Structure formats: structure tokens, C-alpha cells
Tab-separated table of C-alpha atoms and ligand atoms in Angstrom:
chain	number	residue	atom	x	y	z
A	1	UNK	CA	196.746	-0.344	68.200
A	2	UNK	CA	199.245	-2.548	66.724
A	3	UNK	CA	200.074	-1.946	62.943
A	4	UNK	CA	197.758	-4.660	61.695
A	5	UNK	CA	194.822	-4.584	64.427
A	6	UNK	CA	192.995	-1.874	61.852
A	7	UNK	CA	192.401	-4.761	59.181
A	8	UNK	CA	190.436	-6.625	61.969
A	9	UNK	CA	188.111	-3.925	62.958
A	10	UNK	CA	187.942	-2.903	59.484
A	11	UNK	CA	186.710	-6.555	58.430
A	12	UNK	CA	184.545	-6.568	61.496
A	13	UNK	CA	182.756	-3.556	60.508
A	14	UNK	CA	182.450	-4.772	56.711
A	15	UNK	CA	181.536	-8.479	57.536
A	16	UNK	CA	178.304	-8.162	55.680
A	17	UNK	CA	179.188	-6.192	53.010
A	18	UNK	CA	181.956	-8.472	52.145
A	19	UNK	CA	179.674	-11.455	52.205
A	20	UNK	CA	177.469	-10.920	49.336
A	21	UNK	CA	177.249	-12.679	46.701
A	22	UNK	CA	178.192	-11.679	43.954
A	23	UNK	CA	180.769	-9.508	45.464
A	24	UNK	CA	179.640	-5.998	45.345
A	25	UNK	CA	183.307	-4.773	45.683
A	26	UNK	CA	185.499	-5.894	42.753
A	27	UNK	CA	183.134	-8.003	41.215
A	28	UNK	CA	184.189	-10.536	39.639
A	29	UNK	CA	183.859	-10.416	35.752
A	30	UNK	CA	183.762	-14.149	35.193
A	31	UNK	CA	184.210	-13.872	31.168
A	32	UNK	CA	184.121	-10.911	29.011
A	33	UNK	CA	182.413	-11.668	25.469
A	34	UNK	CA	182.280	-7.869	24.032
A	35	UNK	CA	182.556	-4.014	25.119
A	36	UNK	CA	178.556	-4.294	26.274
A	37	UNK	CA	178.248	-8.371	27.227
A	38	UNK	CA	179.957	-10.122	30.213
A	39	UNK	CA	179.364	-13.515	32.342
A	40	UNK	CA	179.034	-12.362	36.524
A	41	UNK	CA	178.043	-15.265	38.899
A	42	UNK	CA	176.950	-17.545	36.431
A	43	UNK	CA	174.673	-15.122	34.417
A	44	UNK	CA	175.462	-13.768	31.026
A	45	UNK	CA	174.887	-9.930	31.792
A	46	UNK	CA	174.704	-6.626	30.022
A	47	UNK	CA	177.131	-4.502	30.615
A	48	UNK	CA	176.249	-1.025	31.400
A	49	UNK	CA	179.219	-0.040	34.469
A	50	UNK	CA	182.400	-0.073	31.944
A	51	UNK	CA	183.226	3.380	30.842
A	52	UNK	CA	183.706	1.916	27.776
A	53	UNK	CA	181.366	5.251	26.483
A	54	UNK	CA	182.521	4.724	22.706
A	55	UNK	CA	182.438	0.988	22.687
A	56	UNK	CA	186.107	0.525	21.127
A	57	UNK	CA	187.629	-2.158	23.407
A	58	UNK	CA	186.799	-5.077	20.594
A	59	UNK	CA	187.553	-2.725	18.231
A	60	UNK	CA	189.113	-4.364	15.255
A	61	UNK	CA	191.653	-1.546	14.027
A	62	UNK	CA	192.639	-1.247	17.966
A	63	UNK	CA	192.950	-4.429	18.411
A	64	UNK	CA	195.545	-5.268	15.247
A	65	UNK	CA	197.489	-1.806	16.217
A	66	UNK	CA	198.045	-3.378	19.879
A	67	UNK	CA	198.885	-7.054	18.195
A	68	UNK	CA	201.225	-5.323	15.954
A	69	UNK	CA	202.775	-3.294	18.545
A	70	UNK	CA	203.160	-6.571	21.079
A	71	UNK	CA	205.114	-7.919	17.888
A	72	UNK	CA	207.283	-5.447	17.147
A	73	UNK	CA	208.284	-4.003	20.442
A	74	UNK	CA	207.244	-6.466	23.087
A	75	UNK	CA	204.896	-7.027	25.907
A	76	UNK	CA	206.176	-4.109	28.325
A	77	UNK	CA	208.679	-1.277	28.328
A	78	UNK	CA	210.235	-2.486	31.616
A	79	UNK	CA	211.049	1.252	33.239
A	80	UNK	CA	210.867	4.418	33.074
A	81	UNK	CA	211.396	6.760	30.109
A	82	UNK	CA	213.274	9.113	32.226
A	83	UNK	CA	215.943	6.190	33.145
A	84	UNK	CA	215.520	3.433	30.293
A	85	UNK	CA	214.477	5.715	27.475
A	86	UNK	CA	211.583	6.917	25.341
A	87	UNK	CA	209.835	4.954	22.983
A	88	UNK	CA	208.936	6.560	19.288
A	89	UNK	CA	205.233	5.492	20.021
A	90	UNK	CA	205.312	7.649	23.246
A	91	UNK	CA	206.613	10.639	21.864
A	92	UNK	CA	204.371	10.351	18.607
A	93	UNK	CA	200.930	9.926	20.747
A	94	UNK	CA	202.177	12.976	22.840
A	95	UNK	CA	202.431	15.072	19.778
A	96	UNK	CA	199.035	13.299	18.413
A	97	UNK	CA	197.395	14.475	21.558
A	98	UNK	CA	198.730	18.071	21.414
A	99	UNK	CA	197.783	18.576	18.012
A	100	UNK	CA	194.242	16.656	18.627
A	101	UNK	CA	193.786	19.540	20.869
A	102	UNK	CA	195.655	22.176	19.180
A	103	UNK	CA	198.432	23.031	21.704
A	104	UNK	CA	202.281	22.763	21.661
A	105	UNK	CA	202.776	20.563	24.219
A	106	UNK	CA	201.436	17.108	25.415
A	107	UNK	CA	202.990	14.476	28.058
A	108	UNK	CA	201.427	10.961	28.084
A	109	UNK	CA	201.631	9.084	31.717
A	110	UNK	CA	200.867	5.311	32.851
A	111	UNK	CA	197.661	5.918	33.945
A	112	UNK	CA	194.945	8.489	34.109
A	113	UNK	CA	195.631	8.504	37.657
A	114	UNK	CA	199.262	9.298	37.326
A	115	UNK	CA	198.326	11.922	34.323
A	116	UNK	CA	196.844	14.434	37.652
A	117	UNK	CA	198.857	12.950	40.340
A	118	UNK	CA	202.060	14.254	37.702
A	119	UNK	CA	200.423	17.333	36.559
A	120	UNK	CA	199.272	18.640	40.192
A	121	UNK	CA	202.291	17.826	41.775
A	122	UNK	CA	204.784	18.705	39.109
A	123	UNK	CA	202.828	22.461	38.481
A	124	UNK	CA	202.774	23.454	42.270
A	125	UNK	CA	204.247	22.727	45.439
A	126	UNK	CA	205.383	24.763	49.263
A	127	UNK	CA	203.536	28.354	48.693
A	128	UNK	CA	201.497	27.776	45.492
A	129	UNK	CA	197.470	27.314	45.709
A	130	UNK	CA	195.228	24.745	44.774
A	131	UNK	CA	191.485	25.391	44.713
A	132	UNK	CA	189.507	22.217	43.797
A	133	UNK	CA	185.932	21.798	42.938
A	134	UNK	CA	184.535	19.416	45.930
A	135	UNK	CA	183.404	16.708	43.669
A	136	UNK	CA	187.249	16.112	42.168
A	137	UNK	CA	187.961	12.659	41.637
A	138	UNK	CA	190.469	10.724	44.137
A	139	UNK	CA	193.585	11.406	41.558
A	140	UNK	CA	193.255	14.922	42.070
A	141	UNK	CA	192.585	15.154	45.730
A	142	UNK	CA	196.006	12.566	46.144
A	143	UNK	CA	197.982	14.868	43.529
A	144	UNK	CA	197.193	17.757	45.328
A	145	UNK	CA	198.262	15.838	48.957
A	146	UNK	CA	201.235	15.267	46.971
A	147	UNK	CA	202.499	18.502	45.357
A	148	UNK	CA	202.668	20.204	49.062
A	149	UNK	CA	200.588	23.462	48.011
A	150	UNK	CA	197.976	24.582	50.267
A	151	UNK	CA	194.333	22.840	49.396
A	152	UNK	CA	191.329	24.967	49.235
A	153	UNK	CA	187.873	23.314	47.944
A	154	UNK	CA	185.124	25.590	46.729
A	155	UNK	CA	181.508	24.428	46.463
A	156	UNK	CA	180.794	21.564	43.427
A	157	UNK	CA	180.091	23.806	40.161
A	158	UNK	CA	179.839	27.432	42.080
A	159	UNK	CA	181.586	29.966	40.261
A	160	UNK	CA	180.503	32.432	42.629
A	161	UNK	CA	181.626	30.299	46.032
A	162	UNK	CA	184.962	30.024	43.361
A	163	UNK	CA	185.577	33.506	42.938
A	164	UNK	CA	184.806	34.331	46.650
A	165	UNK	CA	187.799	32.149	47.422
A	166	UNK	CA	189.996	34.151	44.549
A	167	UNK	CA	188.672	37.543	46.180
A	168	UNK	CA	189.705	36.077	49.549
A	169	UNK	CA	193.496	35.324	48.270
A	170	UNK	CA	194.100	38.382	46.878
A	171	UNK	CA	197.780	38.359	45.392
A	172	UNK	CA	198.311	34.961	46.318
A	173	UNK	CA	195.448	34.307	43.293
A	174	UNK	CA	198.278	34.483	40.881
A	175	UNK	CA	199.730	31.186	42.098
A	176	UNK	CA	196.429	29.555	42.073
A	177	UNK	CA	195.658	26.515	40.110
A	178	UNK	CA	191.622	26.093	39.889
A	179	UNK	CA	190.727	22.192	39.038
A	180	UNK	CA	187.443	21.291	37.714
A	181	UNK	CA	186.534	18.345	35.656
A	182	UNK	CA	184.422	18.388	32.344
A	183	UNK	CA	181.933	15.869	33.022
A	184	UNK	CA	181.834	14.377	37.035
A	185	UNK	CA	182.263	10.607	37.150
A	186	UNK	CA	179.195	10.125	39.860
A	187	UNK	CA	176.321	11.933	39.052
A	188	UNK	CA	177.545	12.842	35.327
A	189	UNK	CA	176.879	16.716	35.336
A	190	UNK	CA	179.519	19.108	33.272
A	191	UNK	CA	181.005	22.275	34.811
A	192	UNK	CA	180.262	25.512	34.056
A	193	UNK	CA	183.305	25.827	32.667
A	194	UNK	CA	182.838	29.095	30.849
A	195	UNK	CA	181.852	30.995	34.070
A	196	UNK	CA	185.045	29.262	35.431
A	197	UNK	CA	187.124	30.878	33.052
A	198	UNK	CA	186.112	33.841	33.697
A	199	UNK	CA	187.246	34.337	37.345
A	200	UNK	CA	190.431	32.623	36.423
A	201	UNK	CA	191.012	35.655	33.780
A	202	UNK	CA	189.834	37.860	36.408
A	203	UNK	CA	191.970	36.869	39.097
A	204	UNK	CA	195.116	36.247	36.869
A	205	UNK	CA	195.064	32.327	38.261
A	206	UNK	CA	195.219	29.128	36.136
A	207	UNK	CA	192.767	26.409	35.190
A	208	UNK	CA	192.817	22.967	34.681
A	209	UNK	CA	190.098	20.756	33.694
A	210	UNK	CA	190.338	17.071	33.594
A	211	UNK	CA	188.377	15.886	30.882
A	212	UNK	CA	188.564	12.199	31.929
A	213	UNK	CA	184.914	11.523	31.491
A	214	UNK	CA	184.099	13.835	28.548
A	215	UNK	CA	186.860	13.095	26.464
A	216	UNK	CA	185.206	11.226	23.091
A	217	UNK	CA	181.812	12.081	24.551
A	218	UNK	CA	181.360	16.062	24.526
A	219	UNK	CA	182.508	18.483	21.097
A	220	UNK	CA	182.463	18.194	17.518
A	221	UNK	CA	185.838	16.077	17.456
A	222	UNK	CA	185.468	14.438	20.873
A	223	UNK	CA	187.759	16.940	22.864
A	224	UNK	CA	185.422	17.367	25.526
A	225	UNK	CA	183.791	20.248	27.553
A	226	UNK	CA	186.586	22.613	26.179
A	227	UNK	CA	185.347	22.412	22.914
A	228	UNK	CA	181.495	22.647	23.610
A	229	UNK	CA	181.976	25.927	25.236
A	230	UNK	CA	185.149	26.824	22.694
A	231	UNK	CA	187.789	27.680	25.568
A	232	UNK	CA	190.425	25.476	24.552
A	233	UNK	CA	192.641	28.587	24.410
A	234	UNK	CA	191.659	29.866	27.972
A	235	UNK	CA	192.067	26.608	29.890
A	236	UNK	CA	195.880	26.219	30.909
A	237	UNK	CA	196.048	22.374	31.197
A	238	UNK	CA	193.975	20.007	30.161
A	239	UNK	CA	194.207	15.938	31.741
A	240	UNK	CA	192.271	13.098	30.726
A	241	UNK	CA	192.791	9.285	30.342
A	242	UNK	CA	193.085	6.379	27.971
A	243	UNK	CA	191.118	4.175	29.867
A	244	UNK	CA	187.450	5.304	29.091
A	245	UNK	CA	187.002	6.382	25.744
A	246	UNK	CA	190.079	5.146	24.290
A	247	UNK	CA	190.071	1.553	25.439
A	248	UNK	CA	193.193	1.748	26.644
A	249	UNK	CA	195.512	2.368	30.106
A	250	UNK	CA	197.227	5.393	30.301
A	251	UNK	CA	196.635	9.053	30.731
A	252	UNK	CA	197.870	12.835	29.422
A	253	UNK	CA	198.104	16.514	29.835
A	254	UNK	CA	198.150	18.639	27.104
A	255	UNK	CA	198.946	22.635	27.289
A	256	UNK	CA	200.596	25.782	25.472
A	257	UNK	CA	202.630	26.310	28.582
A	258	UNK	CA	206.076	25.523	27.475
A	259	UNK	CA	206.608	25.009	31.322
A	260	UNK	CA	204.579	21.328	30.781
A	261	UNK	CA	207.520	19.648	29.148
A	262	UNK	CA	209.611	21.083	32.135
A	263	UNK	CA	207.523	19.017	34.770
A	264	UNK	CA	208.771	15.517	33.093
A	265	UNK	CA	212.065	16.280	35.257
A	266	UNK	CA	210.467	16.980	38.625
A	267	UNK	CA	207.001	15.053	38.278
A	268	UNK	CA	207.765	11.942	40.479
A	269	UNK	CA	204.610	9.804	39.148
A	270	UNK	CA	206.072	10.308	35.654
A	271	UNK	CA	209.784	9.916	36.876
A	272	UNK	CA	209.168	7.083	39.190
A	273	UNK	CA	206.850	4.427	37.404
A	274	UNK	CA	207.186	2.243	34.166
A	275	UNK	CA	206.081	4.127	30.822
A	276	UNK	CA	202.515	2.820	29.222
A	277	UNK	CA	203.316	-0.367	27.237
A	278	UNK	CA	204.057	-0.585	23.282
A	279	UNK	CA	199.941	-2.162	23.064
A	280	UNK	CA	198.411	0.396	25.580
A	281	UNK	CA	200.009	3.222	23.548
A	282	UNK	CA	199.373	1.702	20.182
A	283	UNK	CA	195.429	1.249	20.708
A	284	UNK	CA	195.317	4.822	22.146
A	285	UNK	CA	196.612	6.199	19.133
A	286	UNK	CA	194.221	4.169	16.965
A	287	UNK	CA	191.186	4.870	18.989
A	288	UNK	CA	192.279	8.636	19.180
A	289	UNK	CA	191.761	8.685	15.225
A	290	UNK	CA	188.389	6.575	15.570
A	291	UNK	CA	187.190	9.025	18.279
A	292	UNK	CA	188.245	12.571	16.566
A	293	UNK	CA	186.269	11.229	13.122
A	294	UNK	CA	183.519	9.388	15.894
A	295	UNK	CA	180.720	11.612	15.614
A	296	UNK	CA	178.623	8.653	14.524
A	297	UNK	CA	179.720	7.279	17.832
A	298	UNK	CA	178.960	10.185	20.022
A	299	UNK	CA	175.301	10.300	17.935
A	300	UNK	CA	174.610	7.166	19.236
A	301	UNK	CA	176.061	7.103	22.629
A	302	UNK	CA	173.747	10.495	23.427
A	303	UNK	CA	170.534	9.271	21.904
A	304	UNK	CA	170.798	6.066	24.115
A	305	UNK	CA	171.898	8.460	26.945
A	306	UNK	CA	169.057	10.702	26.348
A	307	UNK	CA	166.758	7.919	26.459
A	308	UNK	CA	167.642	6.107	29.800
A	309	UNK	CA	167.633	9.267	31.402
A	310	UNK	CA	164.106	10.500	30.335
A	311	UNK	CA	162.918	6.774	30.899
A	312	UNK	CA	164.382	6.829	34.235
A	313	UNK	CA	163.518	9.911	35.470
A	314	UNK	CA	159.489	9.590	34.318
A	315	UNK	CA	159.702	6.728	36.631
A	316	UNK	CA	160.419	8.944	39.473
A	317	UNK	CA	164.472	8.232	39.981
A	318	UNK	CA	166.735	11.111	41.704
A	319	UNK	CA	169.064	11.564	39.130
A	320	UNK	CA	171.792	14.351	38.447
A	321	UNK	CA	171.135	17.007	37.098
A	322	UNK	CA	171.532	16.428	33.463
A	323	UNK	CA	171.337	13.605	31.090
A	324	UNK	CA	174.987	12.109	29.851
A	325	UNK	CA	177.105	9.132	29.940
A	326	UNK	CA	177.125	8.739	33.324
A	327	UNK	CA	173.138	8.277	34.629
A	328	UNK	CA	173.484	8.069	38.686
A	329	UNK	CA	170.112	6.704	40.482
A	330	UNK	CA	170.544	8.082	44.126
A	331	UNK	CA	169.112	5.648	46.609
A	332	UNK	CA	167.721	6.260	50.337
A	333	UNK	CA	169.870	3.351	52.054
A	334	UNK	CA	173.156	1.042	51.449
A	335	UNK	CA	170.708	-1.946	51.569
A	336	UNK	CA	167.992	-0.875	49.128
A	337	UNK	CA	171.104	-0.023	47.012
A	338	UNK	CA	172.305	-3.620	47.870
A	339	UNK	CA	169.149	-5.340	47.164
A	340	UNK	CA	168.301	-3.510	43.764
A	341	UNK	CA	171.866	-3.922	42.513
A	342	UNK	CA	171.748	-8.062	42.969
A	343	UNK	CA	168.666	-8.445	41.243
A	344	UNK	CA	169.710	-6.690	37.924
A	345	UNK	CA	172.432	-8.889	38.256
A	346	UNK	CA	170.334	-11.956	38.503
A	347	UNK	CA	168.099	-10.160	35.728
A	348	UNK	CA	171.082	-9.631	33.589
A	349	UNK	CA	172.481	-6.367	34.433
A	350	UNK	CA	175.279	-5.275	35.337
A	351	UNK	CA	175.801	-1.558	36.771
A	352	UNK	CA	178.467	0.153	39.548
A	353	UNK	CA	177.425	0.282	42.834
A	354	UNK	CA	178.851	2.968	44.589
A	355	UNK	CA	178.743	4.000	48.526
A	356	UNK	CA	179.897	7.120	50.545
A	357	UNK	CA	182.224	8.620	50.427
A	358	UNK	CA	182.524	7.871	46.716
A	359	UNK	CA	179.249	9.024	46.386
A	360	UNK	CA	178.284	12.742	47.491
A	361	UNK	CA	175.369	13.908	50.185
A	362	UNK	CA	176.211	10.348	51.793
A	363	UNK	CA	173.893	8.428	49.787
A	364	UNK	CA	174.266	5.150	47.701
A	365	UNK	CA	174.366	5.391	43.964
A	366	UNK	CA	173.282	2.901	41.129
A	367	UNK	CA	175.940	3.973	38.680
A	368	UNK	CA	174.979	3.434	35.244
A	369	UNK	CA	177.415	4.207	32.447
A	370	UNK	CA	176.173	4.060	28.301
A	371	UNK	CA	178.030	2.667	25.544
A	372	UNK	CA	177.590	3.625	21.802
A	373	UNK	CA	178.039	-0.091	21.701
A	374	UNK	CA	174.653	-0.367	23.582
A	375	UNK	CA	172.241	-1.402	20.638
A	376	UNK	CA	168.523	-0.748	20.503
A	377	UNK	CA	167.624	-4.213	22.175
A	378	UNK	CA	169.742	-3.538	25.013
A	379	UNK	CA	168.354	-0.474	25.784
A	380	UNK	CA	165.196	-1.723	25.847
A	381	UNK	CA	166.179	-4.313	28.132
A	382	UNK	CA	167.677	-2.056	30.324
A	383	UNK	CA	164.515	0.223	30.474
A	384	UNK	CA	162.158	-3.138	30.787
A	385	UNK	CA	164.283	-3.999	33.953
A	386	UNK	CA	163.565	-0.613	35.737
A	387	UNK	CA	159.691	-0.255	34.740
A	388	UNK	CA	159.828	-3.824	36.454
A	389	UNK	CA	161.770	-2.564	39.509
A	390	UNK	CA	159.981	0.742	39.875
A	391	UNK	CA	156.787	-1.598	39.824
A	392	UNK	CA	158.214	-3.300	42.942
A	393	UNK	CA	158.520	-6.674	40.705
B	1	LIG	N1	190.031	11.204	36.377
B	1	LIG	C1	188.653	10.853	36.796
B	1	LIG	C2	187.894	11.792	36.474
B	1	LIG	C3	188.353	9.237	36.758
B	1	LIG	O1	186.940	9.380	37.150
B	1	LIG	C4	189.537	8.797	36.888
B	1	LIG	C5	188.784	7.031	37.035
B	1	LIG	N2	187.906	6.702	37.055
B	1	LIG	C6	190.879	9.252	36.459
B	1	LIG	C7	190.943	10.564	36.762
B	1	LIG	C8	191.697	8.322	36.636
B	1	LIG	O2	191.686	7.222	35.375
B	1	LIG	P1	192.679	6.116	35.066
B	1	LIG	O3	191.604	4.844	35.621
B	1	LIG	O4	193.375	5.956	33.968
B	1	LIG	O5	193.793	5.947	36.481
């Protein structure tokens, strides 16, 4: 097959999906008005597929911080920190993240994707083992590939399966990094973290948790699942992103291991890319303060999430195992999922449409993400639309 032939077969296979209007992949957001409102295909829609969990993208303090940073430090850093140098904003945010988690060390990356790529490939290499939960995000899988370490998947959220595999590894368990997530991005379920911590202690392995979807959402100060389970000291590395609760772009890893600082000199996704822009860092710093103090935002988020989860459950939708800011309804066929998604847009609601392999069990998902910025009227509207759908209207 010639180099470019695969594109024709891809386009042929996907012809029907790619011709649907509005586009189901990379839907065109014509205008964005607020954290919860936009216009798509000429319809004003309520946004419930943003991961904007605390609704901070239009927060006045975050906007002001970003504007000030642009005025004072310019629009971009135009290069990597290794070659072009650190801005004081980068260092300041690293310290603030480390302090937030009561950790000694912190590194900021240009995206959450790169935080996983850079941390995993920086920490592990050929001869090491990566034991990852089967539902881990693509950035974790890609980080594993880049590392050259042996990769073994264990059954999703199954400490017994993890334990079995660690036993099988014998002495190699000591050079094993276990990777899990706080809240899983597709079904919104949380990890049995305390049990995973027990496993890693028993086998002298290391544990990394990605708190991308749990930062700002779980825990009294919003650290994530580590805070709820009180295991911050026992988890070796915490990664996360600025692109959800913090409403910016960037990613991080924090740890008490001094080796985290050394990966700056060997992690290709840290070294060979431009550092985050002043505006991104400044708004993330402002948002981190609001997130830490944001108990009222978490209360609002959980009130709305619990309400929608119970409502959808009562209508008979097949949902993930527990309520949370991500509520996903599993559907039987792509045709059914596309029809519902398109009807929702026409009626004024935007949610995410996810197909396998991104969704588990080879079934499509309608994935709804809730924000603290959703008010009661907006939640009434979402509940009403799903009631109508369930009645076949
Ligand atoms: N980890 C998880 C679990 C994610 O869901 C995502 C993005 N959806 C990322 C990492 C990557 O984050 P970013 O968008 O900042 O690259």
C-alpha cells in the first residue's frame, strides 16, 4: 500500500460519520458566551461537555491575571525552558502546586498530555515495568510507549488483579510503576486508591495517580482522590492538567521524590517543546487559589451531578457505577447515539459523543460533564430533555 492510500480507505470507512451535520467529531463551536453557553450550527446551546468543572474560564480574576501576564511578559515563551530559560511564573506555579499538595517537588509541563508523557517516560525505561489500569487515558498509554519499559495492563479498578500481577513479577516489582487515575474520564468512576496503595506498599513498587478529572472536584481543598482517601504521603507521583478545573492549558507532576527534579534533564516531552505561555500560567495560578478555596464550587458541582445522575438512573439509562462530574450513558449502537446527540443539539444541549475504542465495552457513550457554573434552571432543562427522550419525544 502506498503511503497515502490509508487515508482513502479511512475516509471511505468513515464517509457516513464524517458527513453528519453538525459534525460529530470536532464539532464547530461558532461562538462561546460563557462557561455554559455557546452557539453550534446556529442553535444557542447549553454546554454540558466541557470538563470545565469549576466554571472558571470566564472568572474575572483569572481573566485579569491572563491579561496582565500578556501585557507584561508577551504572548508566548517561544521555546523550551531548557534552551530559552525559565520564566519566574513557571517556577512560581511549580512551587504553588508543590505547596498545594504538601510535596517537596513540582514540575509544570505544556499540557496534561505531556505531563503524563514526560513523567512516565522520564521515570521509567527499558528494564522497568509499567502496570497500568486498563481504562487509563491515551496520554498514559503513549507515555508508556515512549518509555521503552515493559507495559502490563491490569483489570480496571481491580486491586486483586494488580496484586496477582505484582506477585508474578517477583523481584521486578521493585522497579515497577503502577498507574491509575482519580476519576476515570469516560465513566466517571473513582479508583479504589487505598487498596492500590496497600498493594504498592506490600510489593515495594511505586504508584502514580493522574488526578486530571478529580483536581478541584474531590477533597476538602480540591487536591483530588488522594485527599479524600488521605493517602497523599503514600502516592509517589501525582500528575494532572490545567485544562479542566483550572480552565487553562498545561499540566503538572508533584512528588516528594527528589528524582522528579532530575527528569527535567532527561524527559523529552519536557525538554523538546515550548513552555506554557505567560497567560496560561498566570490564569492557572489565579485559578489554583480559587480552586483551593472553592468548597462552595465543589458543593454546587456535586449537588448538580447527584441530581442528574439520579434522574438519568430513574429514567433507565445505563450509567457508570457512581455519580460524579462525568456522567456517561451507555447506548447500544452508534446510530442510536448519533440520533440522540443530534436531537439534543437541535433542542439546545451539547454533550460529548464518544465511540469505541475511546469508550469501554465496545459501546458508544453520551458523556455529560457537569460544571459548578450550571445553575438550577439549566439543570432543570437538561433533566427535562432526557425525560422527553426517554418518552420517545
Ligand atoms: N489525563 C486524563 C485522564 C485526561 O482525561 C486528559 C485529557 N482529557 C489528559 C490527561 C490530558 O490533558 P490535557 O488536555 O491537558 O492535555
